[in-house]
Short mmCIF file of C-alpha atoms in Angstrom, two decimals:
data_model
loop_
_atom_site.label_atom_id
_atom_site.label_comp_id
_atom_site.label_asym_id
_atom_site.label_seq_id
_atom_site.Cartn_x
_atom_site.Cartn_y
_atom_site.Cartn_z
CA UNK M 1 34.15 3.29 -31.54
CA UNK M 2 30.40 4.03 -31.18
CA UNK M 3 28.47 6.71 -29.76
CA UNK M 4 28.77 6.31 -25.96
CA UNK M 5 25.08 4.73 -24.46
CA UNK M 6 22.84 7.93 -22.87
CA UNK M 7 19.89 6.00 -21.93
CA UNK M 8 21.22 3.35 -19.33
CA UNK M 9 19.86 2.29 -16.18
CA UNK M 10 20.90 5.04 -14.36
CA UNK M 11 18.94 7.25 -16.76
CA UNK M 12 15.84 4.81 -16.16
CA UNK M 13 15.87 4.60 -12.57
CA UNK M 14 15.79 8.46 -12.29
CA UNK M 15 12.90 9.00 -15.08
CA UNK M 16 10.92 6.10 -12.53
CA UNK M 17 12.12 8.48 -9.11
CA UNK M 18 10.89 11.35 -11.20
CA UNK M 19 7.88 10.57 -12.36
CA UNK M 20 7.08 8.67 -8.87
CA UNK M 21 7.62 12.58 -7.54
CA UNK M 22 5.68 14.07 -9.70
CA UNK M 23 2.67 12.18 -9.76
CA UNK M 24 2.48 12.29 -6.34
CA UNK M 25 1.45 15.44 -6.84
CA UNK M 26 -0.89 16.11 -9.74
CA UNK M 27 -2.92 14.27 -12.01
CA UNK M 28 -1.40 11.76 -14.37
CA UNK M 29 -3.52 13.21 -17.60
CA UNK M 30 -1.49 16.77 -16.78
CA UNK M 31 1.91 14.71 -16.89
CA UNK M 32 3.88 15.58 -19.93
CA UNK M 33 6.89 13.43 -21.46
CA UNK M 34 8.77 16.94 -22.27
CA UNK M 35 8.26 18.00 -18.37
CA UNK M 36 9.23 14.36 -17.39
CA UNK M 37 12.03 14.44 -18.84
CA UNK M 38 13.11 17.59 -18.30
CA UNK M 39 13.04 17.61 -14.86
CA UNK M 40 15.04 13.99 -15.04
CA UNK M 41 17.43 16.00 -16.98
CA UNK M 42 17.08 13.92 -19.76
CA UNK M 43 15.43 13.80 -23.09
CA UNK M 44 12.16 12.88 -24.08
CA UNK M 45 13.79 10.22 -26.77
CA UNK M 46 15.11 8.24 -23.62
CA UNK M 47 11.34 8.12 -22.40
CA UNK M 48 10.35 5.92 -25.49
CA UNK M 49 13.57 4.38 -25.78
CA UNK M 50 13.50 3.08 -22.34
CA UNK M 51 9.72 2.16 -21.64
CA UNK M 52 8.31 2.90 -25.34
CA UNK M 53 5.55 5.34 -23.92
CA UNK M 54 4.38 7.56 -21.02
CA UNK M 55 1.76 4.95 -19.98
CA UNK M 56 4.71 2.25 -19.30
CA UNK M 57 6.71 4.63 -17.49
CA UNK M 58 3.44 5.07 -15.44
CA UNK M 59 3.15 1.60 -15.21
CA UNK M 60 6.73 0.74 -13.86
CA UNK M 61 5.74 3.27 -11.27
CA UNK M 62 3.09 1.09 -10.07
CA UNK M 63 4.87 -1.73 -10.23
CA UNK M 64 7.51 -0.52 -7.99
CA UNK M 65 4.99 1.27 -5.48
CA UNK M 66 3.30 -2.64 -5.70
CA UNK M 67 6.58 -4.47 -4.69
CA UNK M 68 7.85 -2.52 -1.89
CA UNK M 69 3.77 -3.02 -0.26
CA UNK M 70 4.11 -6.32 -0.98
CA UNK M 71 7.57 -7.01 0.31
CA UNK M 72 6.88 -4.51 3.75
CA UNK M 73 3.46 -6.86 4.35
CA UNK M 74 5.10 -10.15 3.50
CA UNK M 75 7.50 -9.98 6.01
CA UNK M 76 4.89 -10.22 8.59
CA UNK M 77 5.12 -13.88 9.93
CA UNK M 78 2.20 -16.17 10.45
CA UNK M 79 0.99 -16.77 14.03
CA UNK M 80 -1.28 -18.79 15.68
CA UNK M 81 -3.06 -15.55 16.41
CA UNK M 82 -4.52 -14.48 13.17
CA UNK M 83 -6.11 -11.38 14.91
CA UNK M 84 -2.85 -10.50 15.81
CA UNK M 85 -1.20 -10.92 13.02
CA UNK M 86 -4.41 -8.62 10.90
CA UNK M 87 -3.43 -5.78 13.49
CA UNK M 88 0.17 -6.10 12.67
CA UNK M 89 -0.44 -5.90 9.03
CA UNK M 90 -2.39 -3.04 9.23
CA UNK M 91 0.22 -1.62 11.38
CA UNK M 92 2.83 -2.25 8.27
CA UNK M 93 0.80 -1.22 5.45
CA UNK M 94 0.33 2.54 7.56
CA UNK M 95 4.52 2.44 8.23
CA UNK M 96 5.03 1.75 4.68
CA UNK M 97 2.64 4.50 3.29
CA UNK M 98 3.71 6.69 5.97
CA UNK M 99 7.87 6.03 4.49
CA UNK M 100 6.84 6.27 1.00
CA UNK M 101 4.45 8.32 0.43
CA UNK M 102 5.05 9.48 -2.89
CA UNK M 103 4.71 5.57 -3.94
CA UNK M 104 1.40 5.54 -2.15
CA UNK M 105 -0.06 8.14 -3.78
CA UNK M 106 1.03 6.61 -7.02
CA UNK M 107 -0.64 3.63 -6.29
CA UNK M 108 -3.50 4.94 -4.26
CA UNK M 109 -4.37 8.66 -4.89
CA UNK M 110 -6.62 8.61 -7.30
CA UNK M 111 -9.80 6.14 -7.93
CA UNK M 112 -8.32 2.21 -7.92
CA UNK M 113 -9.84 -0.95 -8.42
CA UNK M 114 -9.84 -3.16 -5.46
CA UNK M 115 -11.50 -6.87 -6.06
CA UNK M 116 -9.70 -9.22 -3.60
CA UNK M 117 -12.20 -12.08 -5.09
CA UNK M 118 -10.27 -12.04 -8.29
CA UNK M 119 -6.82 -13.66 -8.91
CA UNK M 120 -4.54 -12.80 -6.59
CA UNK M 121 -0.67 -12.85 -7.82
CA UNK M 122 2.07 -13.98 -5.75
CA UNK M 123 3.42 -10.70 -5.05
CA UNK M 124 0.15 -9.13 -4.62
CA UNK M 125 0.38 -6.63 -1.58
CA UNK M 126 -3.76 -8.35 -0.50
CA UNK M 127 -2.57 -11.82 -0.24
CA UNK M 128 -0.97 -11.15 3.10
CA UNK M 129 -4.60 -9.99 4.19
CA UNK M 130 -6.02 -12.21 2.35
CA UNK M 131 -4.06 -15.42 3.96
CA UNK M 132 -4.71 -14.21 7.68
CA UNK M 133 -8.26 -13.97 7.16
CA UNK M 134 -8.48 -17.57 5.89
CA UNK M 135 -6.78 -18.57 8.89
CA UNK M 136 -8.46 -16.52 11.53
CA UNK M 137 -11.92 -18.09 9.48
CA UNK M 138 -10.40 -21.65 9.73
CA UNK M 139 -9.82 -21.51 13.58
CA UNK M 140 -13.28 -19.90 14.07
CA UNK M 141 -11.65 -16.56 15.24
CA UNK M 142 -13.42 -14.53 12.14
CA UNK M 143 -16.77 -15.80 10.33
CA UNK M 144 -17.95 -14.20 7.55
CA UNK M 145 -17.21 -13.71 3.35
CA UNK M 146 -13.07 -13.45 3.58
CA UNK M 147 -13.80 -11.07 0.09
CA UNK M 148 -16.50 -8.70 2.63
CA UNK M 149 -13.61 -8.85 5.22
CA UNK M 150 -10.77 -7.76 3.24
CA UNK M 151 -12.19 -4.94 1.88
CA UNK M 152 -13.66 -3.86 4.86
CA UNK M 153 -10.07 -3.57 6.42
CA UNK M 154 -8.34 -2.15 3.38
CA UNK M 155 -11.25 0.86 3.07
CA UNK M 156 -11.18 1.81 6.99
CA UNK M 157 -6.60 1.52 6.23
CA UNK M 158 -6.60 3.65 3.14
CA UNK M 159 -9.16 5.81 4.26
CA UNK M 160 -7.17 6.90 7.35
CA UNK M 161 -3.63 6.79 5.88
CA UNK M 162 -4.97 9.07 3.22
CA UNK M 163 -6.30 11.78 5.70
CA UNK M 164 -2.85 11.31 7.76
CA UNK M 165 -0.59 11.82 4.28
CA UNK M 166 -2.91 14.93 3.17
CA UNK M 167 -2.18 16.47 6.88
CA UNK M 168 -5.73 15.90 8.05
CA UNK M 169 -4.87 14.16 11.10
CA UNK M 170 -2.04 15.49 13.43
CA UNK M 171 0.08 12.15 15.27
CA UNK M 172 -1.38 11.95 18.19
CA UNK M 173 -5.12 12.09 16.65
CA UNK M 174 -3.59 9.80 13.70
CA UNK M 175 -2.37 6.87 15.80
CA UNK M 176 -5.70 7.07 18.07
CA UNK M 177 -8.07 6.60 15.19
CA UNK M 178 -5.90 4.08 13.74
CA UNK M 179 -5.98 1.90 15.89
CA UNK M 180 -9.62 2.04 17.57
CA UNK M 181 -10.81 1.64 13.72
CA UNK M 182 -8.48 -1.24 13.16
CA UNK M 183 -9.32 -2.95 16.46
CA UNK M 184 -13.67 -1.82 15.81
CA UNK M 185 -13.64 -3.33 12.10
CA UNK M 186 -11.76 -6.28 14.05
CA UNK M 187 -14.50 -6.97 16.63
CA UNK M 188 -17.03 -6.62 13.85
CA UNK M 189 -15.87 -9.51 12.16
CA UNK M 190 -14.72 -11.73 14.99
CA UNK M 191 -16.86 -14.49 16.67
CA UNK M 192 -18.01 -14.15 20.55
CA UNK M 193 -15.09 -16.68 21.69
CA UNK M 194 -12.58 -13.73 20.81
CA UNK M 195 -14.25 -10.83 21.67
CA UNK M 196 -12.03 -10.84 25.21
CA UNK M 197 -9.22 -10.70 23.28
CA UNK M 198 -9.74 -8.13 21.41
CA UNK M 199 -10.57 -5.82 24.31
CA UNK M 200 -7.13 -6.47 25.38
CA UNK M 201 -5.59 -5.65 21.87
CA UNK M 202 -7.24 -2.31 22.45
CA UNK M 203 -5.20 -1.16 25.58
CA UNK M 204 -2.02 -2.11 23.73
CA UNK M 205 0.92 0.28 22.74
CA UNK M 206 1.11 0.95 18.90
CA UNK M 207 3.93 -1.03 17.93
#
């Protein structure tokens, strides 16, 4: 019989929970494979066996923090209110950092590229943005550069959620600037026609 298989799944899942932990809190240059995988309670052998390097183990990190954005902001269905549907989104992406924090830090603590002109996968956690604001452009509810738009909304988002994780912001202050600086980047993008609307979005419950 042969040597009974160490580095399964279950070994791999808890190197990615692990390292998701751990980079959460401190920089990934001061990230060692030895204190990886010792506090996986593993080897360092099943590091390269399993992703072939630190960097890949990084990476399927990323990936993971990237799907469970993407899947969280996909399942936001398409109105006919775009507006609506950009506050709910924004609403998500804060619920989903706020429930995995660790993930978000992964994918968003440290400096990240951001070009929502470029190509845009399938699974990419922007095309949800990305989609409403072609259709609140379409039906005249937005006007501007959908590129100018989207990374408007995703710096006032991650700038907020990122003083709210660090304990910055209490609740209470939290949801308030949330949403008057999700419903203010709003208005600055939206045509006259909608303006009304918008004012009424603003004396709405948080979801």
């Amino acid at each position: 019989m042969g040597r009974p298989r160490t580095n399964d799944d279950a070994v791999k899942d808890r190197l990615v929970r692990t390292a998701t932990e751990m980079l959460a809190t401190r920089p990934r240059e001061s990230l060692s494979v030895r204190a990886l995988a010792n506090a996986a309670g593993t080897a360092t052998a099943a590091v390269y066996t399993l992703f072939g390097s630190k960097d890949a183990l990084i990476g399927e990190v990323r990936a993971a923090a990237i799907s469970g954005l993407f899947q969280e902001l996909s399942e936001v269905p398409a109105t006919a209110d775009p507006l609506t549907d950009i506050h709910t989104l924004a609403v998500r992406y804060r619920r989903w950092a706020l429930g995995h924090r660790h993930l978000y830090m992964v994918l968003f603590g440290g400096v990240q590229s951001f070009d929502p002109s470029g190509p845009v996968g399938s699974d990419d956690p922007v095309r949800p943005l990305l989609d409403a604001i072609r259709r609140g452009l379409a039906t005249s509810a937005l006007a501007g550069d959908p590129t100018a738009i989207a990374l408007s909304f995703w710096v006032t988002l991650h700038g907020i959620v990122t003083l709210e994780l660090a304990g910055a912001l209490d609740s209470t202050i939290a949801d308030h600037t949330f949403n008057s600086a999700v419903h203010a980047t709003l208005r600055g993008w939206t045509t006259p026609d909608v303006f009304q609307l918008l004012r009424r979005m603003d004396s709405a419950p948080m979801p």
